[in-house]
Every structure is written in C-alpha cells, then in structure tokens.
PDB file of C-alpha atoms in Angstrom:
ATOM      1  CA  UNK A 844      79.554 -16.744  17.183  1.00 60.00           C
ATOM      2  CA  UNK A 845      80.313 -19.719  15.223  1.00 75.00           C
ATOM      3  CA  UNK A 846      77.171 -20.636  13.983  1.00 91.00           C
ATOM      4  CA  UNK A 847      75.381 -23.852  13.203  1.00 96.00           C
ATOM      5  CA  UNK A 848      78.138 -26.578  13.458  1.00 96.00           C
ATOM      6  CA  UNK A 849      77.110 -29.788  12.005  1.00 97.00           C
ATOM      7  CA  UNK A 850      79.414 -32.691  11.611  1.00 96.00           C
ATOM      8  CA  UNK A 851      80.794 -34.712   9.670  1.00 96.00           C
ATOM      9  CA  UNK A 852      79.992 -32.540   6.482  1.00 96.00           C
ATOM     10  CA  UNK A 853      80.207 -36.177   4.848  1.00 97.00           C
ATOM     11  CA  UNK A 854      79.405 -39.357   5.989  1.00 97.00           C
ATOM     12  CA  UNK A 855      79.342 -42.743   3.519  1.00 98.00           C
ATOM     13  CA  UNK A 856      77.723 -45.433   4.908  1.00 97.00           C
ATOM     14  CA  UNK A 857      77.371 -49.049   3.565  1.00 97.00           C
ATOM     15  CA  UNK A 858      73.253 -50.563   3.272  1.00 97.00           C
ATOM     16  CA  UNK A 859      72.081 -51.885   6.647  1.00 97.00           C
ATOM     17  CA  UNK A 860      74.706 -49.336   8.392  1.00 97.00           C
ATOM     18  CA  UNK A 861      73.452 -46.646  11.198  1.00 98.00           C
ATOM     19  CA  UNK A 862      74.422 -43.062  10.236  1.00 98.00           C
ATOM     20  CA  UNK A 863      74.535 -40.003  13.259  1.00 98.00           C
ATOM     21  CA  UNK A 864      74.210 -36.856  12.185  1.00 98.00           C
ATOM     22  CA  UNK A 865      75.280 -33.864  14.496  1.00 98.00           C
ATOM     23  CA  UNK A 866      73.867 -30.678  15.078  1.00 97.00           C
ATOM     24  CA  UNK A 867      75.281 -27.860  17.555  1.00 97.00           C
ATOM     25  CA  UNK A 868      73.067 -24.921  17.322  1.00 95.00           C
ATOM     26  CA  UNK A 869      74.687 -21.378  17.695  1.00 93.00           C
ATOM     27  CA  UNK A 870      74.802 -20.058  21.300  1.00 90.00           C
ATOM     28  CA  UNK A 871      72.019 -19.660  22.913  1.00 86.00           C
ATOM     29  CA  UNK A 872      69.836 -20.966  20.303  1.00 89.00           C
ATOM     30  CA  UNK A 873      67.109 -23.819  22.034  1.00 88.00           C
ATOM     31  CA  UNK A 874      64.934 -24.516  19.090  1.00 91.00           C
ATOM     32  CA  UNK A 875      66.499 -26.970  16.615  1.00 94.00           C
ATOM     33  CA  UNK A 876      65.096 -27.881  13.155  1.00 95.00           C
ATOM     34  CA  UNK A 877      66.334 -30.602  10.491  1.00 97.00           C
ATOM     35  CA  UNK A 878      66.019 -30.551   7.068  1.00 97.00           C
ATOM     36  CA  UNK A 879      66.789 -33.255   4.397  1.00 97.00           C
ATOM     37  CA  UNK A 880      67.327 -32.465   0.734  1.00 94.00           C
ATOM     38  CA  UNK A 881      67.187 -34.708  -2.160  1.00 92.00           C
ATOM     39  CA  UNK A 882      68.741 -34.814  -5.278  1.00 85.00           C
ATOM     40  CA  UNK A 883      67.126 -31.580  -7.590  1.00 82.00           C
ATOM     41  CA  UNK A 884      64.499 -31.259  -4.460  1.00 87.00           C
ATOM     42  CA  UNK A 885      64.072 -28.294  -2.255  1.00 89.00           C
ATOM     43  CA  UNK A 886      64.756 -29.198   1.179  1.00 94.00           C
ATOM     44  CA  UNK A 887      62.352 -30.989   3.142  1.00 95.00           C
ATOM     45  CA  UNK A 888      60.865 -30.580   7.067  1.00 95.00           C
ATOM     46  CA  UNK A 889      61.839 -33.298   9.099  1.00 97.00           C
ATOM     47  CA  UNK A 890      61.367 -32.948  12.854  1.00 96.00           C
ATOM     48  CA  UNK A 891      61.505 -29.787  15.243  1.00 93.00           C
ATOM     49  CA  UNK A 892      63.107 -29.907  18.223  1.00 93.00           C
ATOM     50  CA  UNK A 893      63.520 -27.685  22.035  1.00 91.00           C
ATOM     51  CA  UNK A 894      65.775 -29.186  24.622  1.00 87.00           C
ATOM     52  CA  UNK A 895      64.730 -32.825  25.545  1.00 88.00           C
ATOM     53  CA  UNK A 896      61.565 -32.583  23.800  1.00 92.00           C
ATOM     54  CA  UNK A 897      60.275 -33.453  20.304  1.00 93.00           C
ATOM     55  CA  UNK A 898      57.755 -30.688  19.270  1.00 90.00           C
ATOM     56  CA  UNK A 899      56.881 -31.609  15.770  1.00 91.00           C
ATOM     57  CA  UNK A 900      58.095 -34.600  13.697  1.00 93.00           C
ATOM     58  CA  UNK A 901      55.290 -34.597  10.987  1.00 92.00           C
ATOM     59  CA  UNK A 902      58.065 -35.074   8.625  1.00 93.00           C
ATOM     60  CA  UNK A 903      59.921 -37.900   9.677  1.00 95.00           C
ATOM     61  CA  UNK A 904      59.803 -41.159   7.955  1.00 93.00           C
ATOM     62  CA  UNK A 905      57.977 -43.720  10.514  1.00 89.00           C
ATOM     63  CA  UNK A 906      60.353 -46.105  10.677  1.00 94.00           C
ATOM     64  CA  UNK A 907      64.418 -45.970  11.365  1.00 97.00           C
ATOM     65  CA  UNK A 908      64.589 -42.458  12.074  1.00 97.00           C
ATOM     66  CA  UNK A 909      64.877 -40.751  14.668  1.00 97.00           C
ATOM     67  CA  UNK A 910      65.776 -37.569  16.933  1.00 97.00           C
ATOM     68  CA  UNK A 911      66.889 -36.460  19.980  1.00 96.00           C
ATOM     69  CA  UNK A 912      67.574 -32.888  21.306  1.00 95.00           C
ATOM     70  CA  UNK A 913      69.386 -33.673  24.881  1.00 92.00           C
ATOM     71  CA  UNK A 914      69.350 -31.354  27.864  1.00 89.00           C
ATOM     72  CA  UNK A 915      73.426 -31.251  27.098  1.00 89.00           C
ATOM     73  CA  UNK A 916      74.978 -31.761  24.004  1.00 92.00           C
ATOM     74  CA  UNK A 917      74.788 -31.225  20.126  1.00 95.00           C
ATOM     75  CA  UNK A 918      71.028 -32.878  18.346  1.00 97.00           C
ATOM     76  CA  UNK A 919      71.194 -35.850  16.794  1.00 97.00           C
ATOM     77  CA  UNK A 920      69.423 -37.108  13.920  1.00 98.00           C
ATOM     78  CA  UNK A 921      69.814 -41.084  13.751  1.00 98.00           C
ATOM     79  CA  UNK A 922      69.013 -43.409  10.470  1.00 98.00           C
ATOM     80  CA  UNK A 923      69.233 -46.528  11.454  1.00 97.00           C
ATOM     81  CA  UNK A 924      69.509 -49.593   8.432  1.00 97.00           C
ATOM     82  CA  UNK A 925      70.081 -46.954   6.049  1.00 97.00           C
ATOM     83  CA  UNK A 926      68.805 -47.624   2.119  1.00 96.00           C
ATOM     84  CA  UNK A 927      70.213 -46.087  -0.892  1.00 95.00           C
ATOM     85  CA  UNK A 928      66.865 -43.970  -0.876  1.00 94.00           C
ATOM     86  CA  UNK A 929      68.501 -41.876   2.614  1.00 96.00           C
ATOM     87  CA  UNK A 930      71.470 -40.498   0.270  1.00 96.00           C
ATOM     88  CA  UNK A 931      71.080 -36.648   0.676  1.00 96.00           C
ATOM     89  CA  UNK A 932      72.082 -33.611   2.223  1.00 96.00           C
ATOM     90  CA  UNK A 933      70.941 -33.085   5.924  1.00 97.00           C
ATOM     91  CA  UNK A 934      70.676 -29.578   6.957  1.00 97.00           C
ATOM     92  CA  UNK A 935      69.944 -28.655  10.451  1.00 97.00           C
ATOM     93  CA  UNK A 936      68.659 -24.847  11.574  1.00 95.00           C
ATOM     94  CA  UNK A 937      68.506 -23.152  14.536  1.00 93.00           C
ATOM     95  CA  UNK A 938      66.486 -20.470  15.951  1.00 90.00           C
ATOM     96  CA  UNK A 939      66.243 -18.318  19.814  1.00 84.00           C
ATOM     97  CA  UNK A 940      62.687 -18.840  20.135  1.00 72.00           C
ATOM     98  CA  UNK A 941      59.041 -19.660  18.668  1.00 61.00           C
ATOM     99  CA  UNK A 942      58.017 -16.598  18.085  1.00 61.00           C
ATOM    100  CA  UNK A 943      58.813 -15.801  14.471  1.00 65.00           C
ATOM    101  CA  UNK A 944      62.814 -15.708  14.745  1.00 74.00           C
ATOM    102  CA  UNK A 945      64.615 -16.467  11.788  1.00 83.00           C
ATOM    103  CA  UNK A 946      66.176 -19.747  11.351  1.00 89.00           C
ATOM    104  CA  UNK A 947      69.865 -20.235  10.882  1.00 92.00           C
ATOM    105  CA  UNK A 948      70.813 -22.847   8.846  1.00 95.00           C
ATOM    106  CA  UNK A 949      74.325 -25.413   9.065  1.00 96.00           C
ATOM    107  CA  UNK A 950      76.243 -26.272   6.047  1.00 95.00           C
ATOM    108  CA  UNK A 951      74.484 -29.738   5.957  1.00 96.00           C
ATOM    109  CA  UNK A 952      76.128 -33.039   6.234  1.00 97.00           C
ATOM    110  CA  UNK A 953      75.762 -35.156   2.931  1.00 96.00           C
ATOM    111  CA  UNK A 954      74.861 -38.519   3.480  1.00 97.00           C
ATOM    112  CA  UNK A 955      76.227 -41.313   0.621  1.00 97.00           C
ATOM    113  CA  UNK A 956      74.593 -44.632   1.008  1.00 97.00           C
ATOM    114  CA  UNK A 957      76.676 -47.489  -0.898  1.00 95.00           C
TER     115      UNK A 957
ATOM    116  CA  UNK B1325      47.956 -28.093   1.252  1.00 75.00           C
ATOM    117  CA  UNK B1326      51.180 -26.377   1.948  1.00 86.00           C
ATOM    118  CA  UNK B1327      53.123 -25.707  -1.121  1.00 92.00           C
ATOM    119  CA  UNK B1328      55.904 -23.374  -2.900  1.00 95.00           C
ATOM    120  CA  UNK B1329      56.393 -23.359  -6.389  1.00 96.00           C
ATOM    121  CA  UNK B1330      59.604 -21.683  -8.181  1.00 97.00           C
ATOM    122  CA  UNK B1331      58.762 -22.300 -11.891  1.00 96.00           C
ATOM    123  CA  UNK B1332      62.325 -21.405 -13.310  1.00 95.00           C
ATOM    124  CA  UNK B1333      65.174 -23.993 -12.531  1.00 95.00           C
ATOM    125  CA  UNK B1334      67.489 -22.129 -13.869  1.00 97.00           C
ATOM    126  CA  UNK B1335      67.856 -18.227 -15.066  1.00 97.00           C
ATOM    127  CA  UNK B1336      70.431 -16.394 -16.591  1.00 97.00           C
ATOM    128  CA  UNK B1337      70.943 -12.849 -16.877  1.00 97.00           C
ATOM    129  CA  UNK B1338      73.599 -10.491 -18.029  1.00 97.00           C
ATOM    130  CA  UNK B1339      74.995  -8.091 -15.863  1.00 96.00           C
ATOM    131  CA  UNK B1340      72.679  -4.932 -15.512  1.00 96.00           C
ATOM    132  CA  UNK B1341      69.795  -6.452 -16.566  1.00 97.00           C
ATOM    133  CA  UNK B1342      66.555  -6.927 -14.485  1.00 97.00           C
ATOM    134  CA  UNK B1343      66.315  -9.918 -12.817  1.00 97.00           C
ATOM    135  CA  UNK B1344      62.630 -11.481 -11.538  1.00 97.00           C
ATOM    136  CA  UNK B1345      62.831 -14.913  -9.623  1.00 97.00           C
ATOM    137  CA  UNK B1346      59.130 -16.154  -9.597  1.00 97.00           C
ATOM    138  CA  UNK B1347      57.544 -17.798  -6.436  1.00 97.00           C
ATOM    139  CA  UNK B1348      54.102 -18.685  -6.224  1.00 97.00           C
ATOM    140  CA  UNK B1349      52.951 -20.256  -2.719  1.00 95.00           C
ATOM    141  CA  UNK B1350      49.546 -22.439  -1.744  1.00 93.00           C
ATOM    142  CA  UNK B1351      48.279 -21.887   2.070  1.00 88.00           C
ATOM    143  CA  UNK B1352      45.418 -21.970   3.996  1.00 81.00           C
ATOM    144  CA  UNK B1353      45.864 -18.869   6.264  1.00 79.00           C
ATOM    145  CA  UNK B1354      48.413 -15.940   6.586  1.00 81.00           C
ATOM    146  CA  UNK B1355      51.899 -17.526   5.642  1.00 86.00           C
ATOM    147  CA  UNK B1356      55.238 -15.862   6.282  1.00 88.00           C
ATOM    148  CA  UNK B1357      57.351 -15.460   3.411  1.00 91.00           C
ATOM    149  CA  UNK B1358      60.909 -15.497   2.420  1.00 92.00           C
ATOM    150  CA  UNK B1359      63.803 -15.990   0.185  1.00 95.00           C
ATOM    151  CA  UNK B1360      66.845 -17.924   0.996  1.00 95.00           C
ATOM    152  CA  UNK B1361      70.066 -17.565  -0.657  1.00 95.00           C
ATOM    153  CA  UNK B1362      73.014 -20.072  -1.252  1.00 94.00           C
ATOM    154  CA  UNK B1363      75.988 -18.690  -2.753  1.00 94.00           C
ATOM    155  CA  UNK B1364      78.919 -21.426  -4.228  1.00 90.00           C
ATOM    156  CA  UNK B1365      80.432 -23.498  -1.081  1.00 86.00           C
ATOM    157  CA  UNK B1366      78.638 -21.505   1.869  1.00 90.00           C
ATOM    158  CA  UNK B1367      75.328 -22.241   3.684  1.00 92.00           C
ATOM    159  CA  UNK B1368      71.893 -21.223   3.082  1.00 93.00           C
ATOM    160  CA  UNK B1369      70.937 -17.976   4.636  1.00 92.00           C
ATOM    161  CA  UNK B1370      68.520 -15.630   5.167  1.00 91.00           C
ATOM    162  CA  UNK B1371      67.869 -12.736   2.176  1.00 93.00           C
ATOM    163  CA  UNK B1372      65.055 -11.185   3.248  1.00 90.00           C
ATOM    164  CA  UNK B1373      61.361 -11.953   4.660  1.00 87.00           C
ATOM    165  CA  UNK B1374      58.432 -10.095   3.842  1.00 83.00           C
ATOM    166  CA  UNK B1375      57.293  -8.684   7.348  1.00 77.00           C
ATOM    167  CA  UNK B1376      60.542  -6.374   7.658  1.00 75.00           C
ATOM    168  CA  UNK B1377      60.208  -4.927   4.160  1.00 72.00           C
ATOM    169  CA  UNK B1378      63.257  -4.434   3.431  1.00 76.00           C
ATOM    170  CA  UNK B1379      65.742  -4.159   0.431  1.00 78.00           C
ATOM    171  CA  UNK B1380      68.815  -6.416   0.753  1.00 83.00           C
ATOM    172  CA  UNK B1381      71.712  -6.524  -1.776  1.00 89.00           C
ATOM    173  CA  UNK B1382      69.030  -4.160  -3.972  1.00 91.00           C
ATOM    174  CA  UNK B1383      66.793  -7.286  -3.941  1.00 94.00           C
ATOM    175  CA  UNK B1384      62.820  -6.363  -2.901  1.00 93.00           C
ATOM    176  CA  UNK B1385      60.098  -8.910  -2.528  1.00 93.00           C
ATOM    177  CA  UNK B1386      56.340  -8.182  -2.226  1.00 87.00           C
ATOM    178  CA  UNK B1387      53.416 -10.182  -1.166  1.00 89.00           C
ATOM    179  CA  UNK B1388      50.429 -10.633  -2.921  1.00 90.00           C
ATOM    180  CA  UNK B1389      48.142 -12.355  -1.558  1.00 88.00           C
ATOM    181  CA  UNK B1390      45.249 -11.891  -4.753  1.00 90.00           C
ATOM    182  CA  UNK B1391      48.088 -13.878  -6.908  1.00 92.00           C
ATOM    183  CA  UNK B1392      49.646 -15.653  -4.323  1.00 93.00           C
ATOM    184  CA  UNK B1393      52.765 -14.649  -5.059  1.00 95.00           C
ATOM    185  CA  UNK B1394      56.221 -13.346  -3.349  1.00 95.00           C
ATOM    186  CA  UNK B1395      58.970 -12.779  -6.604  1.00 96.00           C
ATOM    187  CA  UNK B1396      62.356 -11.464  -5.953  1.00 96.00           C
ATOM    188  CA  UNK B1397      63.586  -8.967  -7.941  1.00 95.00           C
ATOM    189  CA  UNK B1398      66.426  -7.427  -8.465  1.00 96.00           C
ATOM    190  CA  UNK B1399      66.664  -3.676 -11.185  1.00 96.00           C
ATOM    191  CA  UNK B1400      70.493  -4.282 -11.996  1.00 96.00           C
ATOM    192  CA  UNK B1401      72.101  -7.843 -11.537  1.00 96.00           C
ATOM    193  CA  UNK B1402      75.840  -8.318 -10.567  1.00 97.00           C
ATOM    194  CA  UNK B1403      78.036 -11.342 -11.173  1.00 96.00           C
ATOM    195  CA  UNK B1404      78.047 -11.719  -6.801  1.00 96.00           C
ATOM    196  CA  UNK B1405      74.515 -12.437  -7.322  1.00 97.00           C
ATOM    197  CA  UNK B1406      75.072 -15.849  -9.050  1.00 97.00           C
ATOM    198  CA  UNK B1407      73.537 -18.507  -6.663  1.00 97.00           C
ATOM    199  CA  UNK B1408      70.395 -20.669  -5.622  1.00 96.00           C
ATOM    200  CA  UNK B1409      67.702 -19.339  -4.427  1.00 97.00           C
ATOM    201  CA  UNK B1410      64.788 -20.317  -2.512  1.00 96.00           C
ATOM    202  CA  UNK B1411      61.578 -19.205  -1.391  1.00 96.00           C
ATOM    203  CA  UNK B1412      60.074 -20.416   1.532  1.00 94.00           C
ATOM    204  CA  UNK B1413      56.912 -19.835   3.856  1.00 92.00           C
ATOM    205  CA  UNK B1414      56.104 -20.648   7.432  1.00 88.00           C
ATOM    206  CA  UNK B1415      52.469 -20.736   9.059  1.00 77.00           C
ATOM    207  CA  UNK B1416      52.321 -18.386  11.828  1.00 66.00           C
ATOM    208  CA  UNK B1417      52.550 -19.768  15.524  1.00 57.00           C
ATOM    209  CA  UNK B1418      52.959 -23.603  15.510  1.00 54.00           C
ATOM    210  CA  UNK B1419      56.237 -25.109  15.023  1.00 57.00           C
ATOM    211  CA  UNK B1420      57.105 -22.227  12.287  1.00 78.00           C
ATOM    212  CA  UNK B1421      59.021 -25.080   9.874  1.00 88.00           C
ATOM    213  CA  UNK B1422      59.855 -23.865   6.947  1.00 92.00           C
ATOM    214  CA  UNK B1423      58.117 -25.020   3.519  1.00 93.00           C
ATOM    215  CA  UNK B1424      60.677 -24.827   0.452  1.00 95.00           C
ATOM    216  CA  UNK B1425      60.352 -24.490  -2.914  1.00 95.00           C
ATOM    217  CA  UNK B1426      63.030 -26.787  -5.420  1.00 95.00           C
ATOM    218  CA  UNK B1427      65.106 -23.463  -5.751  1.00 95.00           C
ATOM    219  CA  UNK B1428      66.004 -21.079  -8.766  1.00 97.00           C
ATOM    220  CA  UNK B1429      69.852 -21.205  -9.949  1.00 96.00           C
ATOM    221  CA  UNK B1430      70.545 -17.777 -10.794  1.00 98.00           C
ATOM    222  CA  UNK B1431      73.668 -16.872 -13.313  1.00 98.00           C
ATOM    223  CA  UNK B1432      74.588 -13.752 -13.943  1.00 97.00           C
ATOM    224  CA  UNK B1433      76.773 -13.213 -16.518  1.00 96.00           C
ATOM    225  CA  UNK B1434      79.813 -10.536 -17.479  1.00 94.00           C
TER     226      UNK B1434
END
C-alpha cells in the first residue's frame, strides 16, 4: 500500500494564479480530510470529505477555496486568486470510515505564493 | 472552544534522560486524544491514541481529564526520538477532524 499520495510536493504560484492540490487516499480509504499549516502553526482543519460529497468544511476560508472529492479520481483542493497569505503546507489525510479510524496523513504539498 | 496547547516549542534532552512533552487540551465533552509524530523528511503519523493504551517506541500517554491533560513521556530518550511532535484531539462521532496543537521539537542529544 502506497499510502497517501499527494502531488506536486511543491507548487509556486504567482498572486492572482489558481493552485490544485492533489490528494489520492490509500486504497480503499473513502473519507478524505485536508489540512493547511502555517508558518510556526500547528496544522489547521480545512474541509472533510466522502466520495462526491462535502461533509464538513467549517474550516475553509469563504471565499476562493474550494473542494471536491469525485466519485473517480484523486481530491482536489482548489485556491483560486491565490494571496501571499495561502503560502503553506497542505496536508491531506485519509481514513476507512467514520467511526473512530485513525487518519493517515500525505507528505503535504507546500504551497509558495510570489 | 476547541483547543490544544503544547507549551514547550522546543525541548532538548540528553540521551537517557526522561523526557515529558506537555499537552493540555480545552473541550466541551469526551475528546479523543493523541500524539502525532514527524521525524526529519517523512510524514506525520500516528504514535499512539489514548483509547488503545498502549506503549509505542517506550512512549506512554495518559488522560486526565481533572487537569485536562494528555503528556507524552518517554523514561529513557534515544537520539531516533529527535522530531516534532503533536498532540491532537477529535470529538467523538461527527466529522472526527482533528484539532492540533503548534507541535513540540524534540532533540535528543548524544
């Protein structure tokens, strides 16, 4: 088993740019969670995610992000405009089920805004 | 409020020595409780959670609810245990995310 594959590990992007961020969760995983970490911060809850369905995004800024879990492929996280203030490191985890399994977490993909 | 405090940025130890990382948590309800673990150039993973109770790499954590608190500790450090750590809760049922505190860097030294 591979594990959580996220790609790219690093991604620069220019102000005003969109940045995708990838997440495959390891097989047979369906529950996808992303993280963001700033600078000296612990990370940070963004959204939570089961195929094709959004289950909690209390921590997602309100405006250019956003998240998508399809029925087939990896989970996406999407910043669109991107600020100097979205520079981090993006984890993603993934877990079998709801009930108390523990999460796995991806290497992260850090995220440079110029 | 949801909340998890690590006091100590950073902590260095010598080899043999004792080693306590502190973590205090704030939650309304029964919280699940663990410690992540980051060693140099590999991803965060999973140390040990309080329901299982058990010892990993010689490190124990115990939950008390009076203080609030859910240290790691550790009766003889090794140089392999040089990383970040970070304690984390979860509510139970819900969407389970995980609540992090800003992380401990551990260095043990020769």
């Amino acid at each position: 088993n591979a594990g959580v594959m996220q790609n790219p590990r690093h991604l620069v992007r220019r102000r005003g740019q969109e940045a995708r961020l990838r997440c495959s969760p390891m097989k047979g995983h369906s529950h996808v969670y992303w993280y963001r970490q700033l600078p000296e911060e612990g990370l940070k809850f963004m959204v939570y995610l089961q195929k094709e369905n959004i289950i909690d995004e209390s921590g997602m800024p309100k405006e250019r992000f956003s998240a998508e879990f399809p029925k087939e492929g990896p989970s996406i996280l999407r910043i669109q405009q991107v600020v100097r203030g979205d520079s981090a490191a993006y984890f993603c985890a993934s877990s079998p089920s709801l009930t108390g399994e523990t999460q796995y977490f991806g290497p992260g993909t850090r995220l440079l805004v110029l | 409020a949801q909340r998890v405090t690590q006091p100590e940025k950073l902590l260095s130890v010598f080899k043999g020595a004792p080693v306590e990382l502190k973590c205090n948590y704030s939650y309304s309800g029964s919280p699940e409780l663990f410690w992540y673990v980051q060693y140099s150039r590999q991803r965060l993973q999973l140390l040990l959670r309080h329901i299982s109770r058990e010892s990993i790499k010689g490190f124990t954590a115990d939950l008390n609810k009076g203080e609030t608190s859910f240290h790691l500790k550790k009766p003889f450090a090794q140089e392999e245990d040089s990383a970040m750590y970070y304690c984390a809760l979860s509510g139970t049922g819900g969407s389970e995310k995980l609540v992090f505190g800003k992380g401990t860097k551990l260095t043990v030294n020769p």
